[in-house]
Tab-separated table of C-alpha atoms in Angstrom:
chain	number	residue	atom	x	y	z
A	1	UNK	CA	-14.668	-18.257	-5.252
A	2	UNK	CA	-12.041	-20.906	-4.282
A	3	UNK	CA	-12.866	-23.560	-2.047
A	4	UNK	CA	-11.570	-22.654	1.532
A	5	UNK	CA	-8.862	-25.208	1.413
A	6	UNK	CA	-5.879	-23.398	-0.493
A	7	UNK	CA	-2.161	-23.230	-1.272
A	8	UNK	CA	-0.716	-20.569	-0.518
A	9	UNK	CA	1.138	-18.042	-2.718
A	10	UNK	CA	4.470	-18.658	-1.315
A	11	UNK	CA	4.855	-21.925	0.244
A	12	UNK	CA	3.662	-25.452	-0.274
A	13	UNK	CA	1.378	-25.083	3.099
A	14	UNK	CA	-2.232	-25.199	2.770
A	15	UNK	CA	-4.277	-23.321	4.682
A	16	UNK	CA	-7.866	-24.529	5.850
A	17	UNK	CA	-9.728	-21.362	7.021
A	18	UNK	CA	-12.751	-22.014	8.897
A	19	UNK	CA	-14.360	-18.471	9.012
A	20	UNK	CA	-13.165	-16.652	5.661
A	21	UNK	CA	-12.720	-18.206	2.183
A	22	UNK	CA	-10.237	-16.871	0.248
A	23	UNK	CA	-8.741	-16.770	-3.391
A	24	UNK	CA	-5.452	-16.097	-4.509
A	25	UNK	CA	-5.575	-13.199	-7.325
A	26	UNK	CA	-2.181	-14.810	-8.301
A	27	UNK	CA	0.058	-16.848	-7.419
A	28	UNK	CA	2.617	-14.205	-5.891
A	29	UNK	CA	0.145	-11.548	-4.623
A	30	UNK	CA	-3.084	-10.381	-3.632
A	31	UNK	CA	-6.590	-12.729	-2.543
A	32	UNK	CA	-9.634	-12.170	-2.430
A	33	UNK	CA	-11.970	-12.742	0.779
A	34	UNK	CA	-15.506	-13.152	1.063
A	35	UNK	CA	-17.128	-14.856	3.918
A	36	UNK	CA	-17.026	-11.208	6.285
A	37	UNK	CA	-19.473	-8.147	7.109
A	38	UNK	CA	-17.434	-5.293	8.145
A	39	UNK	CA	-19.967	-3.606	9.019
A	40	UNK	CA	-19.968	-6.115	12.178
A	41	UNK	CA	-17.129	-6.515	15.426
A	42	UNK	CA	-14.837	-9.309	13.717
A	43	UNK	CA	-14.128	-12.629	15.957
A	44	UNK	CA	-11.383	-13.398	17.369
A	45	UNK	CA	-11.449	-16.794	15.098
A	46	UNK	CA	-11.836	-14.509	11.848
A	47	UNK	CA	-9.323	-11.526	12.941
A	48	UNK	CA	-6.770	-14.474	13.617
A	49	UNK	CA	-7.763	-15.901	9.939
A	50	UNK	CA	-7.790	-12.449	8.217
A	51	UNK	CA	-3.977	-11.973	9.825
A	52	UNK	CA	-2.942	-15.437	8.726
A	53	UNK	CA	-4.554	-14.346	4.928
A	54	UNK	CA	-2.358	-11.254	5.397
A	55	UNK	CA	0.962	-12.399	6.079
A	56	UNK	CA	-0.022	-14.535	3.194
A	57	UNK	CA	-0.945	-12.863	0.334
A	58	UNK	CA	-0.224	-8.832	1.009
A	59	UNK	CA	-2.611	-7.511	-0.584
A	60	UNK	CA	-6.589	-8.809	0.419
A	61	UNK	CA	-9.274	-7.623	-1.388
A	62	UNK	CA	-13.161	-7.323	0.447
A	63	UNK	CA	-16.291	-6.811	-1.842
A	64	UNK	CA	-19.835	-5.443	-1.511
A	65	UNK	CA	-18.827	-3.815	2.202
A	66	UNK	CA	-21.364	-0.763	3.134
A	67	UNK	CA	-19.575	0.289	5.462
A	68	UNK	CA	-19.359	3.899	7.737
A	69	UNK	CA	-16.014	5.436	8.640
A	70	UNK	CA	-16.410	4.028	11.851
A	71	UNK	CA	-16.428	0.584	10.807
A	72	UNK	CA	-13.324	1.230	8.490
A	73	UNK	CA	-11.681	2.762	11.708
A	74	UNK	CA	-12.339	-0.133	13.692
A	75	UNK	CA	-11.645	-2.378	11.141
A	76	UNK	CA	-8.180	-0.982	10.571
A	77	UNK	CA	-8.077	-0.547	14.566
A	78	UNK	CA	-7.667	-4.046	14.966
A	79	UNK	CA	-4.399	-4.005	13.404
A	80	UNK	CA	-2.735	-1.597	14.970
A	81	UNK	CA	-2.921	2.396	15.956
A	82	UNK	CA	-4.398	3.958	13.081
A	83	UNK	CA	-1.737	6.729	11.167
A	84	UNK	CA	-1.911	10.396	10.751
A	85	UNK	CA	-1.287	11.893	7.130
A	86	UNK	CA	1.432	14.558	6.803
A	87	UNK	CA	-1.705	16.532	4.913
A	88	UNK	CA	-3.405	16.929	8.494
A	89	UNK	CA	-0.478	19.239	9.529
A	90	UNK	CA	-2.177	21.488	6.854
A	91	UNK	CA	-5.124	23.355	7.684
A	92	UNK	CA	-6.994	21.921	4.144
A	93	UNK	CA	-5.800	19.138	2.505
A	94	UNK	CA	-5.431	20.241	-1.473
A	95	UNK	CA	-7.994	18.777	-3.563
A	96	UNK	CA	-10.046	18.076	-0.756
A	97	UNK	CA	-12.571	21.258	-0.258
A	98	UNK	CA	-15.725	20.354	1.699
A	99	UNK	CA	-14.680	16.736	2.901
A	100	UNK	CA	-15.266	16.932	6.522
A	101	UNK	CA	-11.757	16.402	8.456
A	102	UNK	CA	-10.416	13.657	10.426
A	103	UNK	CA	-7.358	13.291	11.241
A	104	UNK	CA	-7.260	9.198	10.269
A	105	UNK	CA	-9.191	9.410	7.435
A	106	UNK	CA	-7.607	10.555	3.616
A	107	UNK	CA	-10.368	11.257	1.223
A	108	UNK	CA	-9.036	9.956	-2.069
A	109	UNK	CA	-11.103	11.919	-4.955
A	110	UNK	CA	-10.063	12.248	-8.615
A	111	UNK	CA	-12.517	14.126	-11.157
A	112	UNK	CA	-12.563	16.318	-13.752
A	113	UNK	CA	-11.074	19.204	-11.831
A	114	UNK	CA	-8.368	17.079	-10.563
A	115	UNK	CA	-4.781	18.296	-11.382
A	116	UNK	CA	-2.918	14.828	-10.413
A	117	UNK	CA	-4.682	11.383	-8.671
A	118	UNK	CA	-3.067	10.743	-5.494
A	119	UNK	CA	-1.143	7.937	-5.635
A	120	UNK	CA	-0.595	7.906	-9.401
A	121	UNK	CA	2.935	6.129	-10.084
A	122	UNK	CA	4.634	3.558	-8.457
A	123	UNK	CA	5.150	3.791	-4.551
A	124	UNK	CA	5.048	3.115	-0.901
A	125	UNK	CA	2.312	5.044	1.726
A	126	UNK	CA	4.275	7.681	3.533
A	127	UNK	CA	7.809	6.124	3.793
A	128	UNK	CA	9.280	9.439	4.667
A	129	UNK	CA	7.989	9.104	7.823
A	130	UNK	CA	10.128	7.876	10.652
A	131	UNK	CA	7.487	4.874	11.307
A	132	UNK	CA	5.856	4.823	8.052
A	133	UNK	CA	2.079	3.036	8.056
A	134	UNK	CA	2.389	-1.063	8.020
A	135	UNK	CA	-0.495	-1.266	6.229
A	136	UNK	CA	-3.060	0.870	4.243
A	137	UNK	CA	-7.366	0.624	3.579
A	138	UNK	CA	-8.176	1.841	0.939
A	139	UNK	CA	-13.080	1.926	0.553
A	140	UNK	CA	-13.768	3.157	-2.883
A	141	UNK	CA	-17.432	3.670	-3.355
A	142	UNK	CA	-17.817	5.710	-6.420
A	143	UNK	CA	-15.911	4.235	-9.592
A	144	UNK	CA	-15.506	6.023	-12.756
A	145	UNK	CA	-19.016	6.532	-14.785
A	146	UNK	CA	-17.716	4.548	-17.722
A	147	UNK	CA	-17.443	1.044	-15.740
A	148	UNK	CA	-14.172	0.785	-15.777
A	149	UNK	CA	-11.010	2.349	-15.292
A	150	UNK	CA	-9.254	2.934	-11.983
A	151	UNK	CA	-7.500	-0.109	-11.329
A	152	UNK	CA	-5.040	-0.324	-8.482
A	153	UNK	CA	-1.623	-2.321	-9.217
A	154	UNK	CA	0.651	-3.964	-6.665
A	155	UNK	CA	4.143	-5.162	-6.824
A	156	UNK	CA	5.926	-7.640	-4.077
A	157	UNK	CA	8.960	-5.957	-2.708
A	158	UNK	CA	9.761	-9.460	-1.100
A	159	UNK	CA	9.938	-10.692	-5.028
A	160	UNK	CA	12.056	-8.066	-5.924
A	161	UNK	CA	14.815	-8.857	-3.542
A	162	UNK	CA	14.784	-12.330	-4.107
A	163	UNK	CA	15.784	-12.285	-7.858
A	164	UNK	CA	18.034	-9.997	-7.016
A	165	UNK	CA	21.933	-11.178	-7.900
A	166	UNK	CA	23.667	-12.279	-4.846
A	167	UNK	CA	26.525	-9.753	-5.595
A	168	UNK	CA	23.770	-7.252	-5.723
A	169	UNK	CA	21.658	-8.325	-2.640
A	170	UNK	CA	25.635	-8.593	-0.477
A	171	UNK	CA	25.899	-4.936	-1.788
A	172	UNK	CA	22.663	-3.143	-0.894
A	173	UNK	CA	22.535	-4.514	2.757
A	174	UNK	CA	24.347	-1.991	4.683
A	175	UNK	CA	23.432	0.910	2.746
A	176	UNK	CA	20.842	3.617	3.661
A	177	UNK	CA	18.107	5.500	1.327
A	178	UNK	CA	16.604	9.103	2.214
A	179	UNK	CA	12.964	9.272	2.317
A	180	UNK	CA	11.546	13.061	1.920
A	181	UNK	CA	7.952	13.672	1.827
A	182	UNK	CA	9.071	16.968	-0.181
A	183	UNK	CA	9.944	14.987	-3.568
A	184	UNK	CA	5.665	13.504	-3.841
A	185	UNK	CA	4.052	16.673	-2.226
A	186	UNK	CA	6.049	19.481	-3.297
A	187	UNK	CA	7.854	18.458	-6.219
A	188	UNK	CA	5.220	16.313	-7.809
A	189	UNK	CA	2.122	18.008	-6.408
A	190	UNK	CA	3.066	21.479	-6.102
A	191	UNK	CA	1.719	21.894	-2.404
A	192	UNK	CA	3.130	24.288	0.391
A	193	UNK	CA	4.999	22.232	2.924
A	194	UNK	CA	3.691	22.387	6.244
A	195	UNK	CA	5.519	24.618	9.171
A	196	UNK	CA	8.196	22.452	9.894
A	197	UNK	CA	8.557	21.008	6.437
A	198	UNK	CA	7.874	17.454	5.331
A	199	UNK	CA	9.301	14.154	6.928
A	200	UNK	CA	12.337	13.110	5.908
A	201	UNK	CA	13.667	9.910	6.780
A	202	UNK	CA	16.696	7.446	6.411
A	203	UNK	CA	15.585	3.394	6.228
A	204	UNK	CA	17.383	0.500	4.723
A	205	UNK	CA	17.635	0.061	1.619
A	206	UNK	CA	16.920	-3.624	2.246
A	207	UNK	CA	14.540	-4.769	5.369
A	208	UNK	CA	13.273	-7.454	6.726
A	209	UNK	CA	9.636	-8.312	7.579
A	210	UNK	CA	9.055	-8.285	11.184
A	211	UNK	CA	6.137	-11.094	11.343
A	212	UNK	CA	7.328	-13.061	8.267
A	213	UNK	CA	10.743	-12.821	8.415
A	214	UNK	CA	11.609	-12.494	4.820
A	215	UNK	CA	13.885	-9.645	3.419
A	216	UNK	CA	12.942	-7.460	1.073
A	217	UNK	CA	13.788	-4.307	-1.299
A	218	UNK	CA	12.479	-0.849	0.182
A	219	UNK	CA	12.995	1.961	-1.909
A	220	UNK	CA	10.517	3.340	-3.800
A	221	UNK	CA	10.267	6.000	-6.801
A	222	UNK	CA	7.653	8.184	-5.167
A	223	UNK	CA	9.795	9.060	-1.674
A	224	UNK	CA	13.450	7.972	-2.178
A	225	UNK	CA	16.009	10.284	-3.079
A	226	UNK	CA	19.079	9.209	-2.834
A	227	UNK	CA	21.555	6.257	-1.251
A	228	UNK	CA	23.100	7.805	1.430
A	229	UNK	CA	27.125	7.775	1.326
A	230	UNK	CA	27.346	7.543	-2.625
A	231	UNK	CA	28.089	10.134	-4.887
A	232	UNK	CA	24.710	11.687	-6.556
A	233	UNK	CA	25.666	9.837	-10.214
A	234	UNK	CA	26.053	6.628	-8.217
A	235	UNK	CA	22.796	7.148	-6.250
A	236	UNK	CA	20.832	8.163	-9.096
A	237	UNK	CA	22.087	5.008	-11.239
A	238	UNK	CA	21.702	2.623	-8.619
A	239	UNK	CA	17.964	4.092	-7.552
A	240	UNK	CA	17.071	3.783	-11.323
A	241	UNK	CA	17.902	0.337	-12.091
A	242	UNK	CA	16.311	-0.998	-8.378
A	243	UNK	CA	13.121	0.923	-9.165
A	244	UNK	CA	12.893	-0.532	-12.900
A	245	UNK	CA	13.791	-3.997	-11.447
A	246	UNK	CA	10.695	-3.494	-9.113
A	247	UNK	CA	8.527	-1.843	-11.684
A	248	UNK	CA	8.886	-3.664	-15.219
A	249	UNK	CA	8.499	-7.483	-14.111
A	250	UNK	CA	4.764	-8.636	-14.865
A	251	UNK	CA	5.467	-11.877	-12.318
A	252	UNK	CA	5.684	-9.690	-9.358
A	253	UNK	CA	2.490	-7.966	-9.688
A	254	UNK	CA	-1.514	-8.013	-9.474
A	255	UNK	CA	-4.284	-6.110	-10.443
A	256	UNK	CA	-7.277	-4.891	-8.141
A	257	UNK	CA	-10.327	-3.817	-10.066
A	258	UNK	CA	-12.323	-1.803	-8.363
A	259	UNK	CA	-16.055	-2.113	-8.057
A	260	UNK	CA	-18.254	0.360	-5.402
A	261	UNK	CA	-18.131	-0.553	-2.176
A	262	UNK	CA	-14.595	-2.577	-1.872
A	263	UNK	CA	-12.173	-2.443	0.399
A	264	UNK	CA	-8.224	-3.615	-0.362
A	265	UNK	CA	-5.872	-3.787	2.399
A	266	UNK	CA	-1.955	-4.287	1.594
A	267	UNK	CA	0.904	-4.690	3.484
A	268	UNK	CA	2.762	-1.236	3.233
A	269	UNK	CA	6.044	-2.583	3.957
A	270	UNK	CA	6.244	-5.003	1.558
A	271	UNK	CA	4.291	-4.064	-1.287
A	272	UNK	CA	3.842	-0.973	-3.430
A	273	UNK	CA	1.550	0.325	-5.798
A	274	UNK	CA	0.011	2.055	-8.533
A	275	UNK	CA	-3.122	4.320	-8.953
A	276	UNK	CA	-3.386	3.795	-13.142
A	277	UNK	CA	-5.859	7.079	-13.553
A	278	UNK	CA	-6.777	6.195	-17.083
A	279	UNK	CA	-10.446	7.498	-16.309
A	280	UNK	CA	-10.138	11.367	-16.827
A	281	UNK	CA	-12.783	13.196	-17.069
A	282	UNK	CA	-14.720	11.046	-15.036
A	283	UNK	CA	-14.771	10.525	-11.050
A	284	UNK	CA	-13.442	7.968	-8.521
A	285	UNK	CA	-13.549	8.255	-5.059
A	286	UNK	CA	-12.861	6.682	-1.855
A	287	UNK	CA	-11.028	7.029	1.347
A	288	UNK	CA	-7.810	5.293	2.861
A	289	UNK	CA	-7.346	4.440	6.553
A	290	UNK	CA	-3.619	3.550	7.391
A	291	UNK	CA	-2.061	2.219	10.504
A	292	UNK	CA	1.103	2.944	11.889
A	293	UNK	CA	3.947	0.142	12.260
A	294	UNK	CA	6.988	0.676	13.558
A	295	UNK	CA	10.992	1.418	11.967
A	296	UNK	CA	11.923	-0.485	8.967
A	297	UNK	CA	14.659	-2.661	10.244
A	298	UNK	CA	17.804	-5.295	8.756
């Protein structure tokens, strides 16, 4: 582990932490933190060091954490109000038979009866929804038998934007994308939509962070459907080329390897990821907590 006193992954400041220690997975994205016991009420010194880590790196990564679904609750609770799942409009989530419900808790199980992983290809939690979850919590406690195999991967949206062309980034700024929960759930999934139907959403296509203040790109391939106001070839071109620039560039990205009992929180508007389910037949499981967080906004 890192001596407390680091730079951090976007800025020449250095940050001396008092009650965490923390180390940068790279220099872009993603730390690790050791130094807490979620099990326990967090301080008001470490909550105020764990947001600072946050706004930092995106993506923080917490090991060897035995904790109950209350303490994930709370822990998430901190943040913010915690998020509902479209799934809970369903009277059984798919894949999910004999996890006791609750209505801020997603049970994320892949085995050898699993038809798809959830979150398998590149993405953002729930952007359909009109105020899509801020950030996510994902507690794996069972990895896959093997000892490897599982890994997460994260991207920085905020990356993205900024080696964008400044044609391109003057282009994209007024311009809208569609959101529809139907395209993951429906199209990819095969699962009944709920009475009502799915959310469906318009956002920017670019945003900007409410807390740090920097813009980035927010379209993603597992919700967005189209630009709104061009013409479907247009769209479709356009959507293909932002996702790929997202998707392809090694620099923007990091890699969580999962071991039992870790938590990872990211930042869920600006950073998507990657479920890589390279483990079949074996098992992984886990369950995500997210927490609601307000309209994407220019």
């Amino acid at each position: 582990m890192a001596k407390a006193q680091i730079r951090t992954a976007r800025t020449d400041e250095k940050r001396d932490y008092k009650t965490i220690e923390v180390a940068p997975l790279t220099p872009v994205l993603g730390a690790e933190v050791e130094g807490l016991d979620l099990t326990q009420p967090l301080s008001d010194a470490q909550l105020m060091e764990v947001k600072q880590a946050f706004a930092d790196h995106s993506v923080l990564v917490f090991r060897d954490q035995e904790i109950s679904r209350e303490d994930h609750k709370r822990f998430a609770g901190y943040f913010g109000t915690l998020h509902t799942h479209p799934y809970h409009k369903k009277d059984a989530k798919p894949g999910h038979a004999g996890e006791e419900s609750d209505p801020n808790i997603l049970p994320i199980i892949a085995d050898q009866n699993s038809r798809y992983v959830a979150g398998e290809g590149w993405h953002a939690d729930v952007t359909c929804d009109e105020e899509p979850p801020f950030g996510s919590m994902l507690y794996i406690t069972e990895t896959p038998e093997i000892g490897c195999g599982g890994d997460t991967c994260f991207i920085s949206a905020y990356e993205a934007y900024e080696t964008l062309s400044p044609a391109m980034k003057a282009f994209l700024e007024g311009l809208d994308a569609v959101h529809d929960g139907a395209k993951p759930y429906s199209g990819s999934y095969g699962i009944a939509a709920p009475e009502g139907g799915w959310p469906k959403t318009k956002h920017p296509v670019i945003t900007r962070h409410p807390e740090t203040g920097r813009k980035l790109l927010y379209v993603n391939r597992g919700f967005t459907t189209h630009i709104d106001g061009l013409a479907k070839a247009e769209s479709d071109a356009l959507l293909e080329m932002l996702w790929r620039h997202l998707e392809v560039n090694p620099v923007f990205q990091c890699r969580v390897r999962w071991t039992p009992n870790t938590l990872t929180f990211w930042d869920n508007r600006c950073v998507q990821h990657h479920a890589v389910w390279d483990y079949y037949p074996h098992s992984r499981r886990g369950e995500r907590v997210s927490i609601v967080g307000g309209r994407p906004s220019r």
